[in-house]
Short mmCIF file of C-alpha atoms in Angstrom, two decimals:
data_model
loop_
_atom_site.label_atom_id
_atom_site.label_comp_id
_atom_site.label_asym_id
_atom_site.label_seq_id
_atom_site.Cartn_x
_atom_site.Cartn_y
_atom_site.Cartn_z
CA UNK A 2 85.53 -6.38 -25.99
CA UNK A 3 82.37 -8.07 -24.71
CA UNK A 4 79.31 -7.42 -26.86
CA UNK A 5 75.76 -7.78 -25.63
CA UNK A 6 74.08 -9.40 -28.66
CA UNK A 7 70.69 -9.72 -27.02
CA UNK A 8 70.32 -5.94 -26.57
CA UNK A 9 72.10 -4.44 -29.55
CA UNK A 10 71.48 -7.10 -32.23
CA UNK A 11 73.80 -8.21 -35.01
CA UNK A 12 72.98 -5.62 -37.70
CA UNK A 13 73.81 -2.53 -35.52
CA UNK A 14 77.09 -4.24 -34.56
CA UNK A 15 78.08 -4.81 -38.18
CA UNK A 16 77.52 -1.07 -38.87
CA UNK A 17 79.67 -0.06 -35.96
CA UNK A 18 83.00 1.11 -37.35
CA UNK A 19 84.81 0.49 -34.00
CA UNK A 20 84.50 -3.28 -34.43
CA UNK A 21 87.44 -5.07 -36.03
CA UNK A 22 87.31 -7.22 -39.17
CA UNK A 23 87.58 -10.47 -37.21
CA UNK A 24 84.72 -9.53 -34.98
CA UNK A 25 82.59 -8.53 -38.02
CA UNK A 26 83.43 -11.84 -39.66
CA UNK A 27 82.35 -13.69 -36.52
CA UNK A 28 79.10 -11.75 -36.39
CA UNK A 29 78.42 -12.53 -40.04
CA UNK A 30 78.99 -16.21 -39.38
CA UNK A 31 76.73 -16.07 -36.36
CA UNK A 32 74.01 -14.38 -38.48
CA UNK A 33 74.30 -16.98 -41.22
CA UNK A 34 74.19 -19.78 -38.69
CA UNK A 35 71.05 -18.37 -37.15
CA UNK A 36 69.49 -17.89 -40.61
CA UNK A 37 70.29 -21.41 -41.74
CA UNK A 38 69.86 -23.38 -38.52
CA UNK A 39 67.74 -21.09 -36.36
CA UNK A 40 68.17 -20.08 -32.73
CA UNK A 41 66.14 -20.43 -29.52
CA UNK A 42 62.73 -21.64 -30.64
CA UNK A 43 62.94 -20.27 -34.16
CA UNK A 44 63.42 -22.66 -37.05
CA UNK A 45 66.18 -22.11 -39.50
CA UNK A 46 65.87 -21.80 -43.28
CA UNK A 47 67.16 -25.35 -43.87
CA UNK A 48 64.61 -26.97 -41.56
CA UNK A 49 61.78 -24.83 -43.02
CA UNK A 50 62.87 -25.67 -46.51
CA UNK A 51 62.90 -29.39 -45.71
CA UNK A 52 59.48 -29.27 -43.99
CA UNK A 53 57.78 -27.33 -46.76
CA UNK A 54 59.38 -29.42 -49.48
CA UNK A 55 58.13 -32.58 -47.73
CA UNK A 56 54.60 -31.11 -47.30
CA UNK A 57 54.39 -29.98 -50.94
CA UNK A 58 55.59 -33.35 -52.16
CA UNK A 59 53.07 -35.28 -50.02
CA UNK A 60 50.29 -32.85 -50.95
CA UNK A 61 51.07 -33.27 -54.66
CA UNK A 62 50.90 -37.03 -54.37
CA UNK A 63 47.43 -36.82 -52.83
CA UNK A 64 46.12 -33.93 -54.96
CA UNK A 65 47.43 -35.05 -58.37
CA UNK A 66 44.75 -37.77 -58.93
CA UNK A 67 41.97 -35.35 -58.00
CA UNK A 68 43.34 -32.57 -60.20
CA UNK A 69 43.72 -35.03 -63.07
CA UNK A 70 40.14 -36.31 -62.58
CA UNK A 71 38.68 -32.84 -62.46
CA UNK A 72 40.55 -31.58 -65.58
CA UNK A 73 39.71 -34.77 -67.52
CA UNK A 74 36.06 -34.46 -66.56
CA UNK A 75 35.97 -30.98 -68.12
CA UNK A 76 37.34 -32.10 -71.48
CA UNK A 77 35.24 -32.74 -74.56
CA UNK A 78 35.87 -35.73 -76.78
CA UNK A 79 37.87 -33.55 -79.12
CA UNK A 80 40.13 -32.44 -76.29
CA UNK A 81 40.64 -36.04 -75.14
CA UNK A 82 41.72 -37.12 -78.60
CA UNK A 83 43.97 -34.05 -79.08
CA UNK A 84 47.46 -35.01 -77.75
CA UNK A 85 48.51 -31.34 -77.59
CA UNK A 86 45.90 -30.61 -74.88
CA UNK A 87 47.12 -31.95 -71.54
CA UNK A 88 46.17 -29.82 -68.51
CA UNK A 89 44.17 -26.91 -69.88
CA UNK A 90 41.03 -27.84 -71.85
CA UNK A 91 40.12 -25.72 -74.84
CA UNK A 92 36.79 -24.94 -73.14
CA UNK A 93 34.85 -25.97 -70.07
CA UNK A 94 32.72 -28.90 -71.24
CA UNK A 95 29.87 -29.42 -68.78
CA UNK A 96 28.01 -31.99 -70.88
CA UNK A 97 30.04 -34.75 -69.14
CA UNK A 98 28.52 -33.85 -65.79
CA UNK A 99 24.99 -33.57 -67.21
CA UNK A 100 25.20 -37.08 -68.59
CA UNK A 101 26.85 -38.40 -65.41
CA UNK A 102 24.05 -36.89 -63.30
CA UNK A 103 21.37 -38.57 -65.36
CA UNK A 104 23.16 -41.93 -65.57
CA UNK A 105 23.83 -42.11 -61.81
CA UNK A 106 20.25 -41.15 -60.95
CA UNK A 107 21.89 -38.64 -58.66
CA UNK A 108 18.76 -37.59 -56.71
CA UNK A 109 17.75 -41.05 -55.48
CA UNK A 110 21.31 -42.26 -55.07
CA UNK A 111 22.33 -39.23 -53.09
CA UNK A 112 19.35 -39.65 -50.73
CA UNK A 113 20.25 -43.34 -50.35
CA UNK A 114 23.90 -42.58 -49.62
CA UNK A 115 22.89 -39.96 -46.97
CA UNK A 116 20.53 -42.40 -45.29
CA UNK A 117 23.04 -45.27 -45.21
CA UNK A 118 25.81 -42.98 -44.00
CA UNK A 119 24.02 -40.67 -41.59
CA UNK A 120 21.47 -42.92 -39.82
CA UNK A 121 23.91 -45.74 -38.75
CA UNK A 122 26.46 -43.06 -37.89
CA UNK A 123 24.10 -41.35 -35.41
CA UNK A 124 23.26 -44.73 -33.78
CA UNK A 125 26.89 -45.78 -33.74
CA UNK A 126 28.13 -42.58 -32.09
CA UNK A 127 25.44 -42.62 -29.39
CA UNK A 128 25.98 -46.29 -28.50
CA UNK A 129 29.79 -45.90 -28.58
CA UNK A 130 29.59 -42.90 -26.25
CA UNK A 131 27.40 -44.81 -23.77
CA UNK A 132 29.60 -47.91 -23.89
CA UNK A 133 32.77 -45.88 -23.52
CA UNK A 134 31.29 -43.93 -20.62
CA UNK A 135 30.25 -47.16 -18.92
CA UNK A 136 33.70 -48.79 -19.27
CA UNK A 137 35.48 -45.60 -18.09
CA UNK A 138 33.28 -44.67 -15.11
CA UNK A 139 31.86 -47.82 -13.53
CA UNK A 140 33.14 -50.99 -11.98
CA UNK A 141 31.00 -54.05 -12.59
CA UNK A 142 31.47 -57.83 -12.66
CA UNK A 143 33.40 -59.29 -15.58
CA UNK A 144 34.33 -55.80 -16.80
CA UNK A 145 37.70 -56.92 -18.11
CA UNK A 146 36.16 -59.94 -19.84
CA UNK A 147 33.62 -57.79 -21.66
CA UNK A 148 36.32 -55.33 -22.62
CA UNK A 149 38.49 -58.15 -23.99
CA UNK A 150 35.54 -59.57 -25.98
CA UNK A 151 34.92 -56.16 -27.43
CA UNK A 152 38.56 -55.93 -28.59
CA UNK A 153 38.30 -59.50 -29.94
CA UNK A 154 35.35 -58.62 -32.18
CA UNK A 155 37.59 -55.99 -33.82
CA UNK A 156 40.45 -58.45 -34.32
CA UNK A 157 38.35 -61.09 -36.11
CA UNK A 158 38.51 -60.53 -39.90
CA UNK A 159 35.06 -59.40 -41.12
CA UNK A 160 35.22 -61.80 -44.08
CA UNK A 161 34.89 -64.74 -41.64
CA UNK A 162 31.59 -63.40 -40.28
CA UNK A 163 30.21 -62.25 -43.61
CA UNK A 164 28.26 -65.37 -44.58
CA UNK A 165 26.65 -66.08 -41.19
CA UNK A 166 25.81 -62.42 -40.82
CA UNK A 167 24.15 -62.37 -44.23
CA UNK A 168 22.17 -65.51 -43.41
CA UNK A 169 21.02 -63.91 -40.15
CA UNK A 170 19.97 -60.69 -41.85
CA UNK A 171 18.14 -62.64 -44.52
CA UNK A 172 16.26 -64.58 -41.87
CA UNK A 173 15.03 -61.33 -40.27
CA UNK A 174 14.41 -59.84 -43.75
CA UNK A 175 16.76 -56.95 -43.12
CA UNK A 176 18.52 -57.20 -46.49
CA UNK A 177 17.48 -54.73 -49.12
CA UNK A 178 16.65 -52.08 -46.53
CA UNK A 179 18.29 -49.63 -44.14
CA UNK A 180 17.85 -52.09 -41.27
CA UNK A 181 20.92 -54.07 -42.37
CA UNK A 182 23.06 -51.04 -41.42
CA UNK A 183 21.10 -49.23 -38.73
CA UNK A 184 20.24 -52.13 -36.38
CA UNK A 185 23.86 -53.47 -36.07
CA UNK A 186 25.03 -49.91 -35.44
CA UNK A 187 22.35 -49.46 -32.73
CA UNK A 188 23.61 -52.65 -31.09
CA UNK A 189 27.19 -51.58 -31.05
CA UNK A 190 28.28 -53.72 -34.02
CA UNK A 191 28.50 -51.10 -36.77
CA UNK A 192 31.52 -50.46 -38.97
CA UNK A 193 34.56 -50.34 -36.65
CA UNK A 194 32.43 -49.60 -33.59
CA UNK A 195 35.22 -50.85 -31.32
CA UNK A 196 37.45 -47.96 -32.43
CA UNK A 197 34.87 -45.39 -31.46
CA UNK A 198 34.16 -47.08 -28.07
CA UNK A 199 37.90 -46.93 -27.36
CA UNK A 200 38.00 -43.22 -28.33
CA UNK A 201 35.21 -42.43 -25.93
CA UNK A 202 36.62 -44.71 -23.27
CA UNK A 203 40.01 -42.97 -23.43
CA UNK A 204 38.44 -39.53 -23.47
CA UNK A 205 36.12 -40.15 -20.47
CA UNK A 206 39.01 -41.82 -18.62
CA UNK A 207 40.98 -38.59 -18.84
CA UNK A 208 38.11 -36.45 -17.49
CA UNK A 209 38.87 -35.38 -13.85
CA UNK A 210 37.10 -37.66 -11.42
CA UNK A 211 36.52 -34.71 -9.07
CA UNK A 212 33.94 -33.23 -11.52
CA UNK A 213 31.74 -36.32 -11.25
CA UNK A 214 32.23 -36.51 -7.47
CA UNK A 215 31.20 -32.89 -7.05
CA UNK A 216 28.10 -33.46 -9.15
CA UNK A 217 27.18 -36.54 -7.20
CA UNK A 218 27.51 -34.61 -3.91
CA UNK A 219 25.01 -32.12 -5.35
CA UNK A 220 22.58 -34.99 -6.00
CA UNK A 221 23.27 -35.75 -9.69
CA UNK A 222 22.74 -39.33 -10.82
CA UNK A 223 25.02 -41.09 -13.35
CA UNK A 224 22.73 -40.20 -16.27
CA UNK A 225 22.78 -36.53 -15.27
CA UNK A 226 26.56 -36.65 -15.02
CA UNK A 227 26.70 -38.11 -18.49
CA UNK A 228 24.58 -35.35 -20.09
CA UNK A 229 25.78 -32.42 -18.01
CA UNK A 230 29.51 -33.23 -17.65
CA UNK A 231 30.64 -36.04 -19.93
CA UNK A 232 28.98 -34.94 -23.21
CA UNK A 233 30.02 -31.19 -23.05
CA UNK A 234 33.64 -32.21 -22.37
CA UNK A 235 33.64 -34.93 -25.07
CA UNK A 236 32.64 -32.74 -28.02
CA UNK A 237 35.96 -33.45 -29.82
CA UNK A 238 35.44 -37.14 -29.51
CA UNK A 239 31.88 -36.81 -30.90
CA UNK A 240 33.11 -34.81 -33.90
CA UNK A 241 35.90 -37.29 -34.72
CA UNK A 242 33.64 -40.32 -34.31
CA UNK A 243 30.89 -38.80 -36.42
CA UNK A 244 33.19 -37.82 -39.26
CA UNK A 245 35.08 -41.09 -39.43
CA UNK A 246 31.91 -43.19 -39.14
CA UNK A 247 30.16 -41.09 -41.80
CA UNK A 248 33.04 -41.42 -44.23
CA UNK A 249 33.41 -45.17 -43.65
CA UNK A 250 29.71 -45.81 -44.21
CA UNK A 251 29.71 -43.57 -47.26
CA UNK A 252 32.71 -45.36 -48.83
CA UNK A 253 31.46 -48.84 -47.96
CA UNK A 254 30.74 -50.69 -51.18
CA UNK A 255 31.06 -54.37 -50.34
CA UNK A 256 28.34 -54.47 -47.68
CA UNK A 257 26.01 -52.21 -49.63
CA UNK A 258 26.43 -54.40 -52.72
CA UNK A 259 25.83 -57.51 -50.61
CA UNK A 260 22.76 -56.28 -48.73
CA UNK A 261 21.06 -53.96 -51.21
CA UNK A 262 21.45 -55.85 -54.50
CA UNK A 263 20.37 -59.18 -53.04
CA UNK A 264 16.71 -58.01 -53.21
CA UNK A 265 14.79 -55.74 -55.53
CA UNK A 266 14.81 -52.41 -53.74
CA UNK A 267 14.68 -48.78 -54.69
CA UNK A 268 17.40 -47.95 -52.14
CA UNK A 269 20.72 -47.32 -53.80
CA UNK A 270 23.90 -45.26 -53.26
CA UNK A 271 26.16 -43.08 -55.37
CA UNK A 272 28.99 -45.60 -55.15
CA UNK A 273 26.73 -48.46 -56.26
CA UNK A 274 25.67 -46.32 -59.26
CA UNK A 275 29.32 -45.62 -59.95
CA UNK A 276 30.09 -49.35 -59.98
CA UNK A 277 27.30 -49.88 -62.58
CA UNK A 278 28.12 -46.69 -64.49
CA UNK A 279 29.12 -48.22 -67.81
CA UNK A 280 26.10 -50.61 -67.93
CA UNK A 281 23.68 -47.86 -67.01
CA UNK A 282 25.29 -45.46 -69.51
CA UNK A 283 24.98 -47.93 -72.39
CA UNK A 284 21.38 -48.63 -71.41
CA UNK A 285 20.49 -44.91 -71.28
CA UNK A 286 22.55 -43.89 -74.30
CA UNK A 287 22.55 -46.78 -76.77
CA UNK A 288 25.69 -46.87 -78.84
CA UNK A 289 25.09 -46.78 -82.61
CA UNK A 290 27.52 -46.28 -85.44
CA UNK A 291 29.07 -42.78 -85.46
CA UNK A 292 27.18 -41.94 -82.28
CA UNK A 293 28.63 -38.99 -80.26
CA UNK A 294 27.18 -40.51 -77.02
CA UNK A 295 29.78 -43.23 -76.73
CA UNK A 296 31.22 -43.33 -73.23
CA UNK A 297 34.67 -41.84 -72.80
CA UNK A 298 37.20 -41.04 -70.06
CA UNK A 299 35.75 -37.60 -69.45
CA UNK A 300 32.26 -38.92 -68.56
CA UNK A 301 33.76 -41.58 -66.28
CA UNK A 302 35.88 -38.97 -64.42
CA UNK A 303 32.78 -36.76 -64.08
CA UNK A 304 30.94 -39.61 -62.33
CA UNK A 305 33.89 -40.17 -60.01
CA UNK A 306 34.08 -36.46 -59.15
CA UNK A 307 30.37 -36.44 -58.34
CA UNK A 308 30.88 -39.34 -55.89
CA UNK A 309 33.73 -37.47 -54.14
CA UNK A 310 32.11 -34.05 -53.99
CA UNK A 311 29.92 -34.57 -50.86
CA UNK A 312 32.87 -35.77 -48.81
CA UNK A 313 35.10 -32.90 -50.04
CA UNK A 314 32.41 -30.38 -49.00
CA UNK A 315 32.09 -31.93 -45.55
CA UNK A 316 35.86 -31.78 -45.00
CA UNK A 317 36.02 -28.25 -46.35
CA UNK A 318 33.47 -26.90 -43.90
CA UNK A 319 34.47 -28.99 -40.91
CA UNK A 320 38.22 -28.99 -41.34
CA UNK A 321 38.91 -26.66 -38.41
CA UNK A 322 36.75 -28.63 -36.01
CA UNK A 323 38.21 -31.90 -37.24
CA UNK A 324 41.83 -30.78 -36.66
CA UNK A 325 41.00 -29.40 -33.24
CA UNK A 326 39.20 -32.60 -32.30
CA UNK A 327 42.09 -34.83 -33.38
CA UNK A 328 44.48 -32.64 -31.34
CA UNK A 329 42.32 -32.75 -28.21
CA UNK A 330 41.11 -36.32 -28.32
CA UNK A 331 44.54 -37.89 -28.21
CA UNK A 332 44.34 -39.76 -31.55
CA UNK A 333 47.64 -38.19 -32.62
CA UNK A 334 49.44 -40.23 -29.95
CA UNK A 335 49.40 -37.67 -27.15
#
């Protein structure tokens, strides 16, 4: 007897009393096979179980340090010394964050971090977009040579160029100010500028040439094509470049330490304050005998959480746009 499984389904067949035991057994095996291994485009239970187990494991590896930091930052000194208290503090102790805010001079350091992260990022994204558009759209003498030199600047280890770059910036008196970050970014030599130029180059290269040709027939010049066609279609590339550049400038500590601490300046960042956290804390809260203000792990973790909070908020609000941009820009290997 031929059974049309697509129309009747397996469950009605199993309830049919006219089907023999062997046929019912076969249908049960088919149902179990579909449940475990899937059918057509549906994933089976085993594949789903493996995928979710892998995602939960990887997520736990990344989230565990942050969860530990947050819980530790909410513990009082008594909770830290009590071995019976591990994950759940006896009470939410906010004094750690109050002391960390005052020690890190959070108002000035936050403004400094935003300036050093946002201003060079804006310059870098604009210049990278123009450079990528030029390499993708135009033919000019020595184009391949310039493209190879751009790649070569990314291959050279930055440690090799650190001392001559510092001497150059000192000569122009850029150290100790925002110029040490903004001017190189405006000239296409910011942090990992080559990566962003390549992102825009690849994106503009994939844009249909017919769009530019139609605009040129209507009388549009190259600059008009860039603003009216290239930029609206390259929104994902702009989002990705801005986010990556902002995070890299925000997390940069070596260059900020080198350029900002070499001169007396009021410009500072949250991460610089975090590096000097213990010295600043001891200066603000002198340690005397039996003093409750002695620095502990909870206060240190509170300072670390404060330094991470701005980036977490940015990713939280821009997560959807970031994922869409990665998918559309081709970074994922498409």
